[in-house]
Short mmCIF file of C-alpha atoms in Angstrom, two decimals:
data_model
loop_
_atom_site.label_atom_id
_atom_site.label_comp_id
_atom_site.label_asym_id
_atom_site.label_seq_id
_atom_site.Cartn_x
_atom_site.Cartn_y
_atom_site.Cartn_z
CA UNK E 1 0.00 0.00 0.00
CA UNK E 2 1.06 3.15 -0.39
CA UNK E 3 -0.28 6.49 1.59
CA UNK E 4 1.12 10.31 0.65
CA UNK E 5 0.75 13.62 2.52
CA UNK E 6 2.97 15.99 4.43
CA UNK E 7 5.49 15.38 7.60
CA UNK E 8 3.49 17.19 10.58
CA UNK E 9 5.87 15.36 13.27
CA UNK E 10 8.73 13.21 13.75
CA UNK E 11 8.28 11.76 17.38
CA UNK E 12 11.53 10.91 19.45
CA UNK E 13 13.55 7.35 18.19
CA UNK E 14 13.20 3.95 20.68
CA UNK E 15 15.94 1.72 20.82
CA UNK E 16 16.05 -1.53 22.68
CA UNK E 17 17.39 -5.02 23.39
CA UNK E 18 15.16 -8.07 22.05
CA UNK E 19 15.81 -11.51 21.54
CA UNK E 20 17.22 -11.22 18.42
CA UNK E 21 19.51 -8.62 19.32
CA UNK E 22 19.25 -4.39 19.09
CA UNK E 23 16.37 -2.45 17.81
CA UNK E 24 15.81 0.85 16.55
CA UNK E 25 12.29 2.40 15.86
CA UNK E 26 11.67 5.32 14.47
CA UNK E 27 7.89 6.96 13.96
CA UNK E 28 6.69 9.93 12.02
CA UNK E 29 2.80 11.51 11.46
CA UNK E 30 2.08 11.70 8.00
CA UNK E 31 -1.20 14.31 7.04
CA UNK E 32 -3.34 13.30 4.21
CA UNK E 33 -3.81 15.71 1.70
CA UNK E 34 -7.72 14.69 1.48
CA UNK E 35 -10.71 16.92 1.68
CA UNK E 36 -10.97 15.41 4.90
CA UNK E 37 -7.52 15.32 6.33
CA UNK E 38 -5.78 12.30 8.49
CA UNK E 39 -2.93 11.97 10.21
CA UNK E 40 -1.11 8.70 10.35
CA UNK E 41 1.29 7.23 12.67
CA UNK E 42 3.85 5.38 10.82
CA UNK E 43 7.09 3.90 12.01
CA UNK E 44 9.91 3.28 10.13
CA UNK E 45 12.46 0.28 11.96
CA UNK E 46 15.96 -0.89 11.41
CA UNK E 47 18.40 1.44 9.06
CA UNK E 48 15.65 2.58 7.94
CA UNK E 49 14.77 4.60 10.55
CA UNK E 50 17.66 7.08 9.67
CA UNK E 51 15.84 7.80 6.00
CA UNK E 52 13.43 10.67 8.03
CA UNK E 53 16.16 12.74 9.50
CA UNK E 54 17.16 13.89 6.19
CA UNK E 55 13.60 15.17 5.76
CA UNK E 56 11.79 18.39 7.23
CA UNK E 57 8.36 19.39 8.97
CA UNK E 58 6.76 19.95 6.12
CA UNK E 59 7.99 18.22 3.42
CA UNK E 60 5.50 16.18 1.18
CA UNK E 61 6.37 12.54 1.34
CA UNK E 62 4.85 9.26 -0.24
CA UNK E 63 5.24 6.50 2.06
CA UNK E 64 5.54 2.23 0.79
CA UNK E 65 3.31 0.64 3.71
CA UNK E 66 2.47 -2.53 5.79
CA UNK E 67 -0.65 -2.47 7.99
CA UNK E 68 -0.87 -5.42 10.53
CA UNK E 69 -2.87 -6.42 13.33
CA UNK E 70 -1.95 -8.30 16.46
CA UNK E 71 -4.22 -9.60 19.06
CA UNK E 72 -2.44 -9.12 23.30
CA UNK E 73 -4.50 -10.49 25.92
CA UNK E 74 -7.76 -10.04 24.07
CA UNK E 75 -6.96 -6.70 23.04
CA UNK E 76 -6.24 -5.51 19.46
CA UNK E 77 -3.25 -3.44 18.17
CA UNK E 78 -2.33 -2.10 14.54
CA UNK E 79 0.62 -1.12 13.28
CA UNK E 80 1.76 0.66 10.23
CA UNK E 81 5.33 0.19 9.14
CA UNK E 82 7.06 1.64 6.26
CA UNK E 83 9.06 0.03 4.16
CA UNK E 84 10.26 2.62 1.91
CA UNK E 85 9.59 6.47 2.08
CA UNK E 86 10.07 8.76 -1.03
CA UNK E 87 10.27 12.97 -0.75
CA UNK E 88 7.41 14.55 -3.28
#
């Protein structure tokens, strides 16, 4: 999938230790550009998470997207991960 608007936020990087070793997460809110405008929390992970910092507040981007659900003690959660991210 693929989801475009403008950078309204880059929210401070996580890091941590897993089992498989160091992680690095980093998330951003994307604005749609729709009549009726959303903003998106999407979170780039890995050396990937480095592509946002060359990119400002404002800046139009176009963003290559996952969506997945996961179920935790009866509760739902959804992420949206990015897999590629592209200035406009």
């Amino acid at each position: 999938m693929e989801i475009s608007g403008k950078l309204v936020e880059k929210l401070p990087q996580q890091t941590g230790q897993g089992r498989n070793g160091q992680w690095v997460k980093q998330e951003f809110i994307l604005e749609t550009q729709d009549q009726y405008p959303r903003k998106v929390c999407i979170a780039l992970w890995g050396d990937k998470a480095r592509e946002i910092d060359s990119m400002s507040i404002g800046d139009g981007l176009k963003a290559s997207i996952n969506v997945e659900s996961r179920e935790f003690n009866g509760k739902w959660y959804t992420d949206v991960k990015a897999w590629r991210i592209e200035k406009l």
